[in-house]
Coordinates of C-alpha atoms in Angstrom, one line a residue:
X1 CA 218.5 161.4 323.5
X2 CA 221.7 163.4 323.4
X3 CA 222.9 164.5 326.4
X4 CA 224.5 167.8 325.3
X5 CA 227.5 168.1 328.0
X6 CA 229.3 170.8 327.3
X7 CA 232.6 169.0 329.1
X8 CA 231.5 166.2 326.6
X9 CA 231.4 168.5 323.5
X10 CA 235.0 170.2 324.6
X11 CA 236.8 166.2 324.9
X12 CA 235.0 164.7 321.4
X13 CA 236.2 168.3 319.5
X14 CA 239.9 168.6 320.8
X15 CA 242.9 167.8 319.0
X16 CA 245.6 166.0 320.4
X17 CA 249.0 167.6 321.2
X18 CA 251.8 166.8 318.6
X19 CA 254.7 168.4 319.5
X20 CA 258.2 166.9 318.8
X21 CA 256.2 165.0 315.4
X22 CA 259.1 164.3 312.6
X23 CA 257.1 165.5 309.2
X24 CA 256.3 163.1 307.2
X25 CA 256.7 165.1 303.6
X26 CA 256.5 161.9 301.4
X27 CA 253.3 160.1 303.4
X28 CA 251.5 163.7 303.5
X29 CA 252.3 163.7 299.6
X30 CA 250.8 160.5 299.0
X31 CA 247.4 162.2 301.1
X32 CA 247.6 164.8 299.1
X33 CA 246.1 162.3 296.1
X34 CA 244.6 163.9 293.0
X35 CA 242.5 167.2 292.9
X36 CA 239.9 165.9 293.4
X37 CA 240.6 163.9 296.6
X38 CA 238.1 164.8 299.2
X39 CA 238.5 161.9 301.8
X40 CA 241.4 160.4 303.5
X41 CA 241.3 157.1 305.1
X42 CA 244.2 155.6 307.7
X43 CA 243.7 152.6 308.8
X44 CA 246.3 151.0 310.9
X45 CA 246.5 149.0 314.4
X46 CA 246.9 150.5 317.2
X47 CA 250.5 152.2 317.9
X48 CA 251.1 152.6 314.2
X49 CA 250.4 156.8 314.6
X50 CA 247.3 157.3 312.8
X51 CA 246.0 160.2 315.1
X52 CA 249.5 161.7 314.8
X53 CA 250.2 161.4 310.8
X54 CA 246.2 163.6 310.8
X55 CA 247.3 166.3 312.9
X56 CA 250.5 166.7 311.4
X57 CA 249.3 166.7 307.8
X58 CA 246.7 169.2 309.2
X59 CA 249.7 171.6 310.7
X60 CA 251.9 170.9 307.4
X61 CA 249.1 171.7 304.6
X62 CA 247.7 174.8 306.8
X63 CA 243.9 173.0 306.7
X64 CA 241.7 175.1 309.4
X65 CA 240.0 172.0 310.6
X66 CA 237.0 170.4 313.4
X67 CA 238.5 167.6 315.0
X68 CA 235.5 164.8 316.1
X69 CA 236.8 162.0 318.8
X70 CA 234.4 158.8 317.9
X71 CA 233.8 156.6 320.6
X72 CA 231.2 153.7 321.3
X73 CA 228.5 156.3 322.2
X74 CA 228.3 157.8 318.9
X75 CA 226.1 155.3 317.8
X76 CA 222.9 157.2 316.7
X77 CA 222.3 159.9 314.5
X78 CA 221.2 162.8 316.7
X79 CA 224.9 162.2 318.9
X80 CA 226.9 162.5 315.8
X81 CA 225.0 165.5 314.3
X82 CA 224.8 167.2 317.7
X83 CA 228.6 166.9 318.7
X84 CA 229.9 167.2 314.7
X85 CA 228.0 170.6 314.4
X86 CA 229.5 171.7 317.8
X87 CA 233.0 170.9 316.6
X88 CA 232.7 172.8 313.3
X89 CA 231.1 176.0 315.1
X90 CA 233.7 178.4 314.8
X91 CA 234.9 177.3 311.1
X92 CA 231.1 178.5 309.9
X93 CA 229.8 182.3 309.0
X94 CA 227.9 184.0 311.0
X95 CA 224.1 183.3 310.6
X96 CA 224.2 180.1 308.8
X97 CA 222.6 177.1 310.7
X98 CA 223.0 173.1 310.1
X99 CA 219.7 171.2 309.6
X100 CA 218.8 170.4 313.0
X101 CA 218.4 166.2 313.4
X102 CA 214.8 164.9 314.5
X103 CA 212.7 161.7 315.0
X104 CA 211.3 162.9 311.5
X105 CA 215.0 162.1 310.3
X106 CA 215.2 158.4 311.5
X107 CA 213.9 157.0 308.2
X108 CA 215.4 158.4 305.6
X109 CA 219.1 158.8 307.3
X110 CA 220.4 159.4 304.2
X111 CA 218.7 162.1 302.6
X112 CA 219.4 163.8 305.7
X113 CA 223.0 163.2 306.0
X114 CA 223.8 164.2 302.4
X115 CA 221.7 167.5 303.4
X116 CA 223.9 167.9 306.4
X117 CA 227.0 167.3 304.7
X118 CA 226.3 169.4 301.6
X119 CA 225.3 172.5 304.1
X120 CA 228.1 171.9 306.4
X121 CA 230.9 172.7 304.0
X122 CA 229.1 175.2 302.0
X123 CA 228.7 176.9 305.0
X124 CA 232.4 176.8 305.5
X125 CA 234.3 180.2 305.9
X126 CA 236.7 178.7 303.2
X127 CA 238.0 175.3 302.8
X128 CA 238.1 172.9 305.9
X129 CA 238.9 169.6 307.1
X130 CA 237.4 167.6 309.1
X131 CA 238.7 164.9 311.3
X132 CA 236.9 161.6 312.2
X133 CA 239.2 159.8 314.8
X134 CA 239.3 156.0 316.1
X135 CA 236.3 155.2 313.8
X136 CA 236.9 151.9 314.8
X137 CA 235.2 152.6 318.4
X138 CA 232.1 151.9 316.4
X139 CA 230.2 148.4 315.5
X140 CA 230.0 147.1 311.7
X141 CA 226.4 147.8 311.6
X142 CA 226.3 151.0 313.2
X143 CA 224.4 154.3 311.6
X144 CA 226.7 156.4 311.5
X145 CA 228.7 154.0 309.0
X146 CA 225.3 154.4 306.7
X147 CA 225.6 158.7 307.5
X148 CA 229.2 158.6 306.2
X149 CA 228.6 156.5 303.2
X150 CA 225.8 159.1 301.8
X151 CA 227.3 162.1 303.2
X152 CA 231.2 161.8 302.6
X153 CA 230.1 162.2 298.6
X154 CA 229.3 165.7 299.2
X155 CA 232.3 166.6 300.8
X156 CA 233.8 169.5 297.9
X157 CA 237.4 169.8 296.9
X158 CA 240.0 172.0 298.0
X159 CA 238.3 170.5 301.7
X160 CA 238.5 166.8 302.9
X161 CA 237.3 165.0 305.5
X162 CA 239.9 162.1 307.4
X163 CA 238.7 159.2 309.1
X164 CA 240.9 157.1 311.1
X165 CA 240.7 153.5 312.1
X166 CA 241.8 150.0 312.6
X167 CA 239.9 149.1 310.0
X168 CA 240.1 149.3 306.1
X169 CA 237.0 151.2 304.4
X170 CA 234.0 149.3 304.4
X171 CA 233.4 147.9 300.2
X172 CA 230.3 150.4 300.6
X173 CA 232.9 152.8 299.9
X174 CA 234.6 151.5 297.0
X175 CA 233.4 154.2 294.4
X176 CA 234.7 156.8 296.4
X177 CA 238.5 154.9 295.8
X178 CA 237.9 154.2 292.3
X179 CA 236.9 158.0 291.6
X180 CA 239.5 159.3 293.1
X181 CA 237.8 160.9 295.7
X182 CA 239.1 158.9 298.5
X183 CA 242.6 158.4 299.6
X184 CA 243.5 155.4 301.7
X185 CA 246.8 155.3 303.5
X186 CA 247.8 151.7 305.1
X187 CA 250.0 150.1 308.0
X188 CA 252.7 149.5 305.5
X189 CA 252.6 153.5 304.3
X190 CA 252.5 154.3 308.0
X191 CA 256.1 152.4 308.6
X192 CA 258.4 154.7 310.3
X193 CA 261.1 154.9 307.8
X194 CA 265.2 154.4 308.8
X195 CA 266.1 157.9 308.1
X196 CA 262.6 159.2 310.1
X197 CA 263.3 156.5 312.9
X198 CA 267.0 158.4 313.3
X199 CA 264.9 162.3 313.2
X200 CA 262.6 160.8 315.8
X201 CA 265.6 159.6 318.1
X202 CA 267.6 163.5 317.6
X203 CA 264.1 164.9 318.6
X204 CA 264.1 162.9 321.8
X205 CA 267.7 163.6 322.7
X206 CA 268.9 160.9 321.4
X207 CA 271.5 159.0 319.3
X208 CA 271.8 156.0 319.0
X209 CA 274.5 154.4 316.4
X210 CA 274.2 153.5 312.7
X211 CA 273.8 149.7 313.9
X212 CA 271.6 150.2 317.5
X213 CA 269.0 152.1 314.6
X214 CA 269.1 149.2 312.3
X215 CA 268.9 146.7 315.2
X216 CA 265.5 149.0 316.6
X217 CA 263.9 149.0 313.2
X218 CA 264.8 145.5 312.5
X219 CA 262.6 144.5 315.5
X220 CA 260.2 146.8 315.0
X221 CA 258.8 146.7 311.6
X222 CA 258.6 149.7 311.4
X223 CA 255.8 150.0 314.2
X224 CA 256.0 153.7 315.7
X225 CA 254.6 153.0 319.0
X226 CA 257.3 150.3 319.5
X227 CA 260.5 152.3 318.1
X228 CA 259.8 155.5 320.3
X229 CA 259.4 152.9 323.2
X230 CA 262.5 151.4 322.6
X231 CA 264.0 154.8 322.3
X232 CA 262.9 155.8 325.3
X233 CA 264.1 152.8 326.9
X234 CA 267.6 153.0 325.3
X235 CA 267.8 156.3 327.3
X236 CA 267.1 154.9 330.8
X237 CA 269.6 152.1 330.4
X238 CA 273.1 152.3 329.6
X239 CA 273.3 154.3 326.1
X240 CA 275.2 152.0 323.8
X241 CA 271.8 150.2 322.5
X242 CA 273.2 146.7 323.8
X243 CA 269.5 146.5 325.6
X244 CA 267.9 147.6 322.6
X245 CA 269.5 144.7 320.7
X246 CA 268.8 141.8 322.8
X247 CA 266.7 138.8 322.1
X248 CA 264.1 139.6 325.1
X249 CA 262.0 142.1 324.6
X250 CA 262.4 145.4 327.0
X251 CA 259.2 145.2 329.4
X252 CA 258.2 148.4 328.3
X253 CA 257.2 147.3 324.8
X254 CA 255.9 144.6 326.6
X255 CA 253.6 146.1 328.9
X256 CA 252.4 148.0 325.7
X257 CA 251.4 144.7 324.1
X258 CA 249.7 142.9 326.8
X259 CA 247.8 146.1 327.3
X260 CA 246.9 147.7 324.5
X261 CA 247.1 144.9 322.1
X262 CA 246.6 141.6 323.3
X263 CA 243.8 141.9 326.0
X264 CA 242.0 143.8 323.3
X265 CA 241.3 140.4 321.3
X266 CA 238.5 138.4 322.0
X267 CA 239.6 134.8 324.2
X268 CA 239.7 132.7 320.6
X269 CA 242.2 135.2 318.9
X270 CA 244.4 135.2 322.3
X271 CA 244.3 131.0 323.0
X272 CA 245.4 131.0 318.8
X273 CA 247.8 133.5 319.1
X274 CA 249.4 132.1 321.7
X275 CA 249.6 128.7 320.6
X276 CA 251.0 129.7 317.3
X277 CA 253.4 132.5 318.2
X278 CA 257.0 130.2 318.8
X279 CA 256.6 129.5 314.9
X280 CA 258.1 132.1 312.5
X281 CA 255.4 130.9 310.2
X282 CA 252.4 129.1 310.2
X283 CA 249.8 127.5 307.6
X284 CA 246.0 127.2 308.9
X285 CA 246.2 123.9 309.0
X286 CA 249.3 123.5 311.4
X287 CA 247.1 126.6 313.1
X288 CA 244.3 124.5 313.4
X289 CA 246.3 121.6 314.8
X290 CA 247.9 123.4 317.5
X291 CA 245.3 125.7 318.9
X292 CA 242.1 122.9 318.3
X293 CA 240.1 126.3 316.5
X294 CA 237.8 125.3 314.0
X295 CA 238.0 129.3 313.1
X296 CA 241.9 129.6 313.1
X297 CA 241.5 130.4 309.3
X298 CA 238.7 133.4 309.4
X299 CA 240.9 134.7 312.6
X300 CA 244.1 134.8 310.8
X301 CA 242.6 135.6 307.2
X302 CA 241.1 138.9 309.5
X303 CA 243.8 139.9 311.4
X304 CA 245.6 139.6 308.2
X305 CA 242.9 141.4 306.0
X306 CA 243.8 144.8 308.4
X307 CA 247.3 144.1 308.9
X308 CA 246.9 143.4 312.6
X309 CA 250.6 142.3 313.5
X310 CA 249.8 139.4 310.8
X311 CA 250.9 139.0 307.5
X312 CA 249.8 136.9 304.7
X313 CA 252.0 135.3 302.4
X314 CA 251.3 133.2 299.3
X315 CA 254.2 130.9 298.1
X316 CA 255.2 127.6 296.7
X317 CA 253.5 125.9 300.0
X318 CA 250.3 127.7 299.7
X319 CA 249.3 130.5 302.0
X320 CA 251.9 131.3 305.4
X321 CA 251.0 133.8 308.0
X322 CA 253.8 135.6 309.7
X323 CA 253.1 137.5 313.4
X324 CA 255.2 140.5 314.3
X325 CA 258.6 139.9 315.4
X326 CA 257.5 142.1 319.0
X327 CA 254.0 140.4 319.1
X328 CA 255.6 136.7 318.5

């Protein structure tokens, strides 16, 4: 049963503030896809500005938009429908209604979500986007994964609807990539750039050398929650970016790891991670060796798989992962 807050409905429909963003003209091109591109997916971990590069693109195309927070209560059909119709209220004419969700519904989700979709933009006063954030708050086999898979084809063009997560697009969703209808945008297209790392540093009142900026995105990867932290940090120390350069890690960036990173895994991914991080690379047998996991291999081939601060390479020794210079 939904419990229709209307405190809830407010928090799950409001968009993040963005000011300060450096536009990002080539990643928003690449969104843009063909003309008939009517879903965007970002999937990235956490830090890498997914919920950022949305709102901005939003802002920089001039989409009038519904912005839907997901989170681990979403997980039924009547929530999702309830809060979604809320969010699009004031984007809809007068007089039209969404098809109200009922038990009747339950067994034959699909129908129903294509119906809902298909009347949801039509009712549209003009093109729209809608935003599905932190998809990832969800479980593999929850509905709502089964509502977007029939209801994302009836999204029209010139409107779009983009979904961000940790995770990559489920294979159920394949066609919708190989149509041209869906969009995907990665942790690597998400890598703050040298020239957008030295915008983001003049928006933040600061600016650092030609060689501290190198130094930052060396370390980084790329990672933007990591380079504005270690902007901001180069700002309460002594300005040269000597800090910024050092082998140890500032405990800012730290703090951000252990917090929002690491405690996040589940105790097998932590106990490997750990035992494996003092090597610049690793094979899954040397992981197996050193952390005693029988499932060292399906943890790195998955953290891998959504480019979780591990990379995969395939060379003359077979496959190497590689961890994150800040996470090793």
């Amino acid at each position: 049963m939904v419990k229709r807050s209307s405190t809830t409905a407010f928090a799950k429909s409001t968009r993040p503030e963005i000011a300060g963003v450096v536009a990002r003209e080539a990643l928003f091109a690449r969104i843009d896809g063909l003309v008939s591109r009517t879903v965007v997916w970002i999937s990235a971990p956490p830090g890498f500005g997914k919920t950022t590069l949305a709102a901005s693109y939003l802002e920089a195309r001039n989409y009038r938009w519904a912005w839907y927070q997901v989170d681990p209560d979403d997980d039924d059909g009547e929530t999702f429908f309830h809060y979604v119709a809320h969010a699009v209220r004031k984007l809809r004419r007068a007089g039209d209604e969404l098809p109200a969700y009922g038990p009747e519904h339950r067994d034959n989700l699909a129908a129903f979500s294509r119906r809902f979709f298909r009347t949801l933009f039509a009712s549209a006063d003009g093109p729209m986007a809608l935003v599905l954030d932190n998809l990832h708050e969800l479980d593999a086999d929850s509905p709502l994964l089964q509502i977007l898979e029939a209801g994302l084809p009836q999204v029209p063009r010139q409107s779009c609807v983009i979904v961000t997560s940790r995770a990559a697009p489920p294979v159920s969703f394949a066609r919708l990539q190989a149509s041209g209808q869906m969009v995907c945008a990665g942790a690597d297209d998400l890598k703050i750039t040298a020239a957008e790392l030295a915008a983001m540093a003049g928006l933040r009142g600061n600016a650092p050398s030609a060689e501290a900026l190198a130094q930052m995105q060396q370390r980084a990867d790329g990672w933007a929650a990591a380079l504005v932290l270690l902007i901001e940090h180069r700002k309460l120390t002594d300005g040269t970016g000597t800090a910024a350069a050092a082998d140890e890690t500032p405990k800012v960036v730290f703090d951000y790891l252990a917090g929002e990173i690491f405690e996040r895994f589940d105790p097998p991914t932590q106990r490997l991670l750990l035992q494996i991080a003092c090597l610049p690379r690793v094979t899954i047998e040397i992981a197996r060796a050193l952390s005693g996991e029988d499932g060292a291999a399906r943890v790195l081939f998955n953290l891998a798989h959504n480019d979780y601060f591990v990379r995969e390479l395939v060379g003359p020794e077979g496959r190497v992962f590689v961890l994150h210079r800040l996470l090793r």
